[in-house]
C-alpha cells in the first residue's frame, strides 16, 4: 500500500482538486484506492457527493472506538472509496494530543500511520487530502505518507515554503517521505509564473514537469460534483492531471522512491 | 426480514405501463424512491456468454461448487462459486468451452488450485450455455450520490435450435457504506407483484431451460426397484440401467475425452456380467447365457487400454516413490506406455464402432425391454426373495473361500476371493433399495475395507508382472536404456512391498467382515419380518 498526501501549509493552492483527480485516475488505472478527506471543510467529500460525517467523529477514529474500515464509503467509481471528512477534524490536534495518555510528554506523531496499517491488504493506494496548516496533524500525515505531493503556485513565497518543508522533513528520524512538488493554478499569461516555473524546474529535482493550469473547468468540479478527469476526460485540465499522474505513478512502478 | 439482495426473478407479464418490458415496471417503482440512471459501460455490464463447466459425473456439483466461464469481448475468466458466493476467479482468455479440457491443463491460478484434486483425472465439459447482456442502473440519493445499483441479467438459451429467453434476473448491489439503501431497494423490489426471490441459481435456471438437471449422470447403480416386483422384471430393469450407463460413456471413450469414460463403461460391463452370472437364471429363454460371451468379449476389448491408463495415471505417484533412481530415468517408460496406449486405443475404438458392438447393445436392449414390459410371469420369486437368497449365497461363498485361506495359500486364492467379493458388492448394490439403510452401510463398509486390501494385493501383483512384460517389450523394441530398466526394477520392488503389506492385513480384515460379528451383520441385513 502506497500512501500519497497532498500537502501545503497554505490553503487554496489546489490540494483537494489534485487529491480528487489523482485518486480517481489511480482507481481508473486498476488500483484499489482510498481517499481520506482530512480537511474539516470536507471539500473532497462534497465533490464525491458524500456527507462529511463520521459517526463518533475524529475522536472515535483516532481512539480506535470506530474502525477506519467501518467509516469508509464507496464513491460512484469502481475501486475508489472515500473516508469522509467530519467537522470534528477541526479539533484533530487536540484529539491527537490526547491519544497517548499513558505516555505523558510523548508527542503522538504516528497515530495516523498506525490507523492506516490494517488497510494494507485492502488498498493499493491511499491519498490523504490534508488541511492547510503546520501542526500535529500535518506532522502525523508526513510520517504516514510515502510521498508528499506539494502543489505550488509559482510565486517566490511558495518556493520558500517548499524549502521550509524540505528542511522540516529532513529532520525526521527514520523513514522520511519523498517530496514531490508540482506547479498548480499556473497562469501562462503571467510572466512571473513562467519565470519561476522554468527556474525551479532547472534548479531543483523532485519537481514534476507537468503543471496544472488555472482553468475555470477545474473550478467547475464543485458544480458537477465529480473529478474533472471524469466529467471532461478530454479537456486540457484532465489531460494535465493525467500527465501528472503518469509522472508520479511511473516512479511508483520503477520504485525510484523505494 | 430483509429480502435477499441477490437473486430476484421477474415474471414476463408484470407491469402495466404498456412497454411490455418487465424491467421497466421495476424501474418505475424504484424511481419513486431513488434517482434512477442507467450506466452504459458500467463495470460488468454488456454482452456476455456464460458456460457452466463440470465433469461428466458432476464432481464439482456434488461438492456444491459451480464453475462458470464468462466470456466477454475483452476475454474470458473462470469463476468458482459456492451458494452463489465467489470462492475464486482467474482469467482464462483462450478457453474454447466446446472443447473439453483436463483440469490439470488449466493455466495456473486460484480456480485451478481449488478444483484440481476434485476434478482430476476427469475433463471439464460444458454443461450449459446462456448468452445475453448485463445492464447496470445506478440508484441515487437526494445528493445525486450512487447508493446502490440494480443489476439486470437478460439471457437466452438455445434449445433445439430455438432461442428460449430466461426470466430476467435482478440483483441489488450494495455500495460500501450504504447498506441501508441497498436493503431499502431490495424491499421495494420484493414488493412488486410478479417479482419474486429467485428460487434457483442462474446455473440451475439455465439447466432447467435446457431440459437437464444436475447429477443426471452417475456411475452408481441408480435403478429403482421395489420388493414386490417380479424378479425377472427387477433384473431386466437393473440390466437396462447398466446398459444406459454403458452407452452414455461410449461417445466419451471414442472421443478420448478422459480416462474415466472407459473406466465407467468397464464397470457397467462388469456389473452386467456379474448380474448375468448371479441373477440371469430368472430371465426367460436362456437369454443371459446367450449374452454372457458377448459381454466377456467387451471386457477383453477394453482391458488393454484401461491397464495402460492405470499405469499412466499412477505414473507421477510411482515416480515420486523412487529413492535410488531418478524420475527422469522413467521417461522412456512413460513414452513407451503412451505409444502402446495409442495403439491399443485404436483397437478399442474399432471394436466400439463395430457392428458386433452395435448388435450387442441393440439386441440386448430389445430383449431386456421385452422382459421388463411383459409384466408378471405366472411363477417365480419377487425381487426381494431373489435379493435375500442370492446375497446370502454369495456371502456364504465369500466366507467359505476366505476362511480356507492360510498364510501358505497361493496368490490365486486371494485373486479368486477378490472376484467373489466384487460379486457380493454388486449384488448388494443392485438390491440396495430393498435393504435397511443402516444394516446395508455396516455390511458394505466392512466389505469395502476387505476389497481395498485384496485390491492392493492383486493390483500390485498384476502390475509387477505387467511391468516385467513391458520391460521385455521395450527391450525387444530397443527402447529401454539401462537406467530406465533399473528404475522400473525399483518400482517393482516397491510394488512387492505394498503387496506384502496388503497380505499381512488380510486376515484381520477378513475376520472383521466374515467372522461371527460380520455374519450377524449379514443376517440382520437379510432378515425379513415374517408376513
mmCIF file of N, CA, C and O in Angstrom, chain A residues 112-146:
data_model
loop_
_atom_site.group_PDB
_atom_site.id
_atom_site.type_symbol
_atom_site.label_atom_id
_atom_site.label_comp_id
_atom_site.label_asym_id
_atom_site.label_seq_id
_atom_site.Cartn_x
_atom_site.Cartn_y
_atom_site.Cartn_z
ATOM 1 N N UNK A 112 -1.785 8.411 12.800
ATOM 2 C CA UNK A 112 -2.481 8.214 11.513
ATOM 3 C C UNK A 112 -1.837 7.050 10.745
ATOM 4 O O UNK A 112 -2.531 6.220 10.155
ATOM 5 N N UNK A 113 -0.517 6.964 10.811
ATOM 6 C CA UNK A 113 0.171 5.839 10.150
ATOM 7 C C UNK A 113 -0.319 4.514 10.718
ATOM 8 O O UNK A 113 -0.597 3.562 9.987
ATOM 9 N N UNK A 114 -0.463 4.488 12.039
ATOM 10 C CA UNK A 114 -0.916 3.239 12.687
ATOM 11 C C UNK A 114 -2.347 2.885 12.287
ATOM 12 O O UNK A 114 -2.677 1.728 12.069
ATOM 13 N N UNK A 115 -3.184 3.921 12.204
ATOM 14 C CA UNK A 115 -4.590 3.684 11.842
ATOM 15 C C UNK A 115 -4.707 3.100 10.436
ATOM 16 O O UNK A 115 -5.589 2.292 10.153
ATOM 17 N N UNK A 116 -3.815 3.531 9.562
ATOM 18 C CA UNK A 116 -3.912 3.095 8.158
ATOM 19 C C UNK A 116 -3.356 1.684 7.944
ATOM 20 O O UNK A 116 -3.726 1.018 6.979
ATOM 21 N N UNK A 117 -2.508 1.249 8.833
ATOM 22 C CA UNK A 117 -1.821 -0.028 8.627
ATOM 23 C C UNK A 117 -2.771 -1.202 8.333
ATOM 24 O O UNK A 117 -2.520 -1.977 7.418
ATOM 25 N N UNK A 118 -3.867 -1.345 9.082
ATOM 26 C CA UNK A 118 -4.750 -2.506 8.816
ATOM 27 C C UNK A 118 -5.391 -2.499 7.422
ATOM 28 O O UNK A 118 -5.940 -3.507 6.989
ATOM 29 N N UNK A 119 -5.332 -1.361 6.729
ATOM 30 C CA UNK A 119 -5.963 -1.288 5.404
ATOM 31 C C UNK A 119 -5.030 -1.778 4.297
ATOM 32 O O UNK A 119 -5.412 -1.786 3.120
ATOM 33 N N UNK A 120 -3.814 -2.184 4.682
ATOM 34 C CA UNK A 120 -2.796 -2.511 3.667
ATOM 35 C C UNK A 120 -3.256 -3.606 2.700
ATOM 36 O O UNK A 120 -2.942 -3.557 1.522
ATOM 37 N N UNK A 121 -4.030 -4.565 3.193
ATOM 38 C CA UNK A 121 -4.460 -5.646 2.303
ATOM 39 C C UNK A 121 -5.618 -5.242 1.410
ATOM 40 O O UNK A 121 -5.931 -5.916 0.432
ATOM 41 N N UNK A 122 -6.244 -4.147 1.764
ATOM 42 C CA UNK A 122 -7.476 -3.773 1.072
ATOM 43 C C UNK A 122 -7.244 -2.734 -0.041
ATOM 44 O O UNK A 122 -8.009 -2.677 -0.994
ATOM 45 N N UNK A 123 -6.225 -1.927 0.131
ATOM 46 C CA UNK A 123 -5.987 -0.853 -0.845
ATOM 47 C C UNK A 123 -4.548 -0.883 -1.349
ATOM 48 O O UNK A 123 -3.625 -1.231 -0.612
ATOM 49 N N UNK A 124 -4.411 -0.481 -2.622
ATOM 50 C CA UNK A 124 -3.075 -0.345 -3.191
ATOM 51 C C UNK A 124 -2.547 1.068 -2.956
ATOM 52 O O UNK A 124 -1.365 1.275 -2.725
ATOM 53 N N UNK A 125 -3.438 2.034 -3.079
ATOM 54 C CA UNK A 125 -3.045 3.441 -2.909
ATOM 55 C C UNK A 125 -3.990 4.138 -1.939
ATOM 56 O O UNK A 125 -5.205 3.919 -1.999
ATOM 57 N N UNK A 126 -3.414 4.951 -1.062
ATOM 58 C CA UNK A 126 -4.228 5.812 -0.201
ATOM 59 C C UNK A 126 -3.809 7.250 -0.467
ATOM 60 O O UNK A 126 -2.608 7.541 -0.564
ATOM 61 N N UNK A 127 -4.769 8.113 -0.643
ATOM 62 C CA UNK A 127 -4.498 9.553 -0.785
ATOM 63 C C UNK A 127 -5.036 10.263 0.449
ATOM 64 O O UNK A 127 -6.185 10.054 0.825
ATOM 65 N N UNK A 128 -4.196 11.086 1.054
ATOM 66 C CA UNK A 128 -4.630 11.865 2.208
ATOM 67 C C UNK A 128 -4.770 13.308 1.748
ATOM 68 O O UNK A 128 -3.801 13.905 1.261
ATOM 69 N N UNK A 129 -5.971 13.847 1.859
ATOM 70 C CA UNK A 129 -6.174 15.254 1.497
ATOM 71 C C UNK A 129 -6.104 16.053 2.799
ATOM 72 O O UNK A 129 -6.998 15.945 3.644
ATOM 73 N N UNK A 130 -5.021 16.825 2.949
ATOM 74 C CA UNK A 130 -4.711 17.390 4.265
ATOM 75 C C UNK A 130 -5.209 18.820 4.401
ATOM 76 O O UNK A 130 -5.219 19.580 3.433
ATOM 77 N N UNK A 131 -5.553 19.217 5.619
ATOM 78 C CA UNK A 131 -5.921 20.616 5.843
ATOM 79 C C UNK A 131 -4.663 21.485 5.781
ATOM 80 O O UNK A 131 -3.572 21.010 6.085
ATOM 81 N N UNK A 132 -4.828 22.745 5.393
ATOM 82 C CA UNK A 132 -3.651 23.624 5.330
ATOM 83 C C UNK A 132 -3.236 24.053 6.744
ATOM 84 O O UNK A 132 -4.024 24.700 7.420
ATOM 85 N N UNK A 133 -2.104 23.645 7.183
ATOM 86 C CA UNK A 133 -1.595 24.084 8.488
ATOM 87 C C UNK A 133 -0.246 23.422 8.690
ATOM 88 O O UNK A 133 0.135 22.540 7.926
ATOM 89 N N UNK A 134 0.462 23.865 9.697
ATOM 90 C CA UNK A 134 1.603 23.074 10.146
ATOM 91 C C UNK A 134 1.323 22.797 11.610
ATOM 92 O O UNK A 134 1.193 23.707 12.412
ATOM 93 N N UNK A 135 1.072 21.563 11.903
ATOM 94 C CA UNK A 135 0.511 21.214 13.197
ATOM 95 C C UNK A 135 0.833 19.753 13.481
ATOM 96 O O UNK A 135 1.515 19.087 12.695
ATOM 97 N N UNK A 136 0.278 19.263 14.560
ATOM 98 C CA UNK A 136 0.458 17.848 14.896
ATOM 99 C C UNK A 136 -0.191 16.960 13.821
ATOM 100 O O UNK A 136 0.313 15.886 13.488
ATOM 101 N N UNK A 137 -1.300 17.453 13.266
ATOM 102 C CA UNK A 137 -1.977 16.688 12.204
ATOM 103 C C UNK A 137 -1.039 16.542 11.007
ATOM 104 O O UNK A 137 -0.813 15.443 10.499
ATOM 105 N N UNK A 138 -0.465 17.682 10.574
ATOM 106 C CA UNK A 138 0.376 17.594 9.378
ATOM 107 C C UNK A 138 1.620 16.759 9.663
ATOM 108 O O UNK A 138 2.095 16.015 8.807
ATOM 109 N N UNK A 139 2.134 16.819 10.864
ATOM 110 C CA UNK A 139 3.303 16.012 11.209
ATOM 111 C C UNK A 139 2.947 14.516 11.137
ATOM 112 O O UNK A 139 3.719 13.700 10.639
ATOM 113 N N UNK A 140 1.757 14.174 11.640
ATOM 114 C CA UNK A 140 1.268 12.798 11.550
ATOM 115 C C UNK A 140 1.180 12.352 10.097
ATOM 116 O O UNK A 140 1.548 11.226 9.751
ATOM 117 N N UNK A 141 0.652 13.234 9.267
ATOM 118 C CA UNK A 141 0.472 12.907 7.850
ATOM 119 C C UNK A 141 1.827 12.682 7.181
ATOM 120 O O UNK A 141 2.009 11.750 6.402
ATOM 121 N N UNK A 142 2.791 13.539 7.530
ATOM 122 C CA UNK A 142 4.124 13.391 6.913
ATOM 123 C C UNK A 142 4.772 12.071 7.319
ATOM 124 O O UNK A 142 5.503 11.457 6.551
ATOM 125 N N UNK A 143 4.508 11.629 8.548
ATOM 126 C CA UNK A 143 5.068 10.347 8.983
ATOM 127 C C UNK A 143 4.352 9.179 8.327
ATOM 128 O O UNK A 143 4.955 8.121 8.109
ATOM 129 N N UNK A 144 3.068 9.357 8.031
ATOM 130 C CA UNK A 144 2.294 8.253 7.420
ATOM 131 C C UNK A 144 2.612 8.127 5.936
ATOM 132 O O UNK A 144 2.604 7.021 5.393
ATOM 133 N N UNK A 145 2.888 9.258 5.271
ATOM 134 C CA UNK A 145 2.961 9.263 3.803
ATOM 135 C C UNK A 145 4.275 8.696 3.285
ATOM 136 O O UNK A 145 5.320 8.835 3.907
ATOM 137 N N UNK A 146 4.161 8.052 2.119
ATOM 138 C CA UNK A 146 5.371 7.672 1.382
ATOM 139 C C UNK A 146 5.787 8.810 0.467
ATOM 140 O O UNK A 146 6.966 8.998 0.190
#
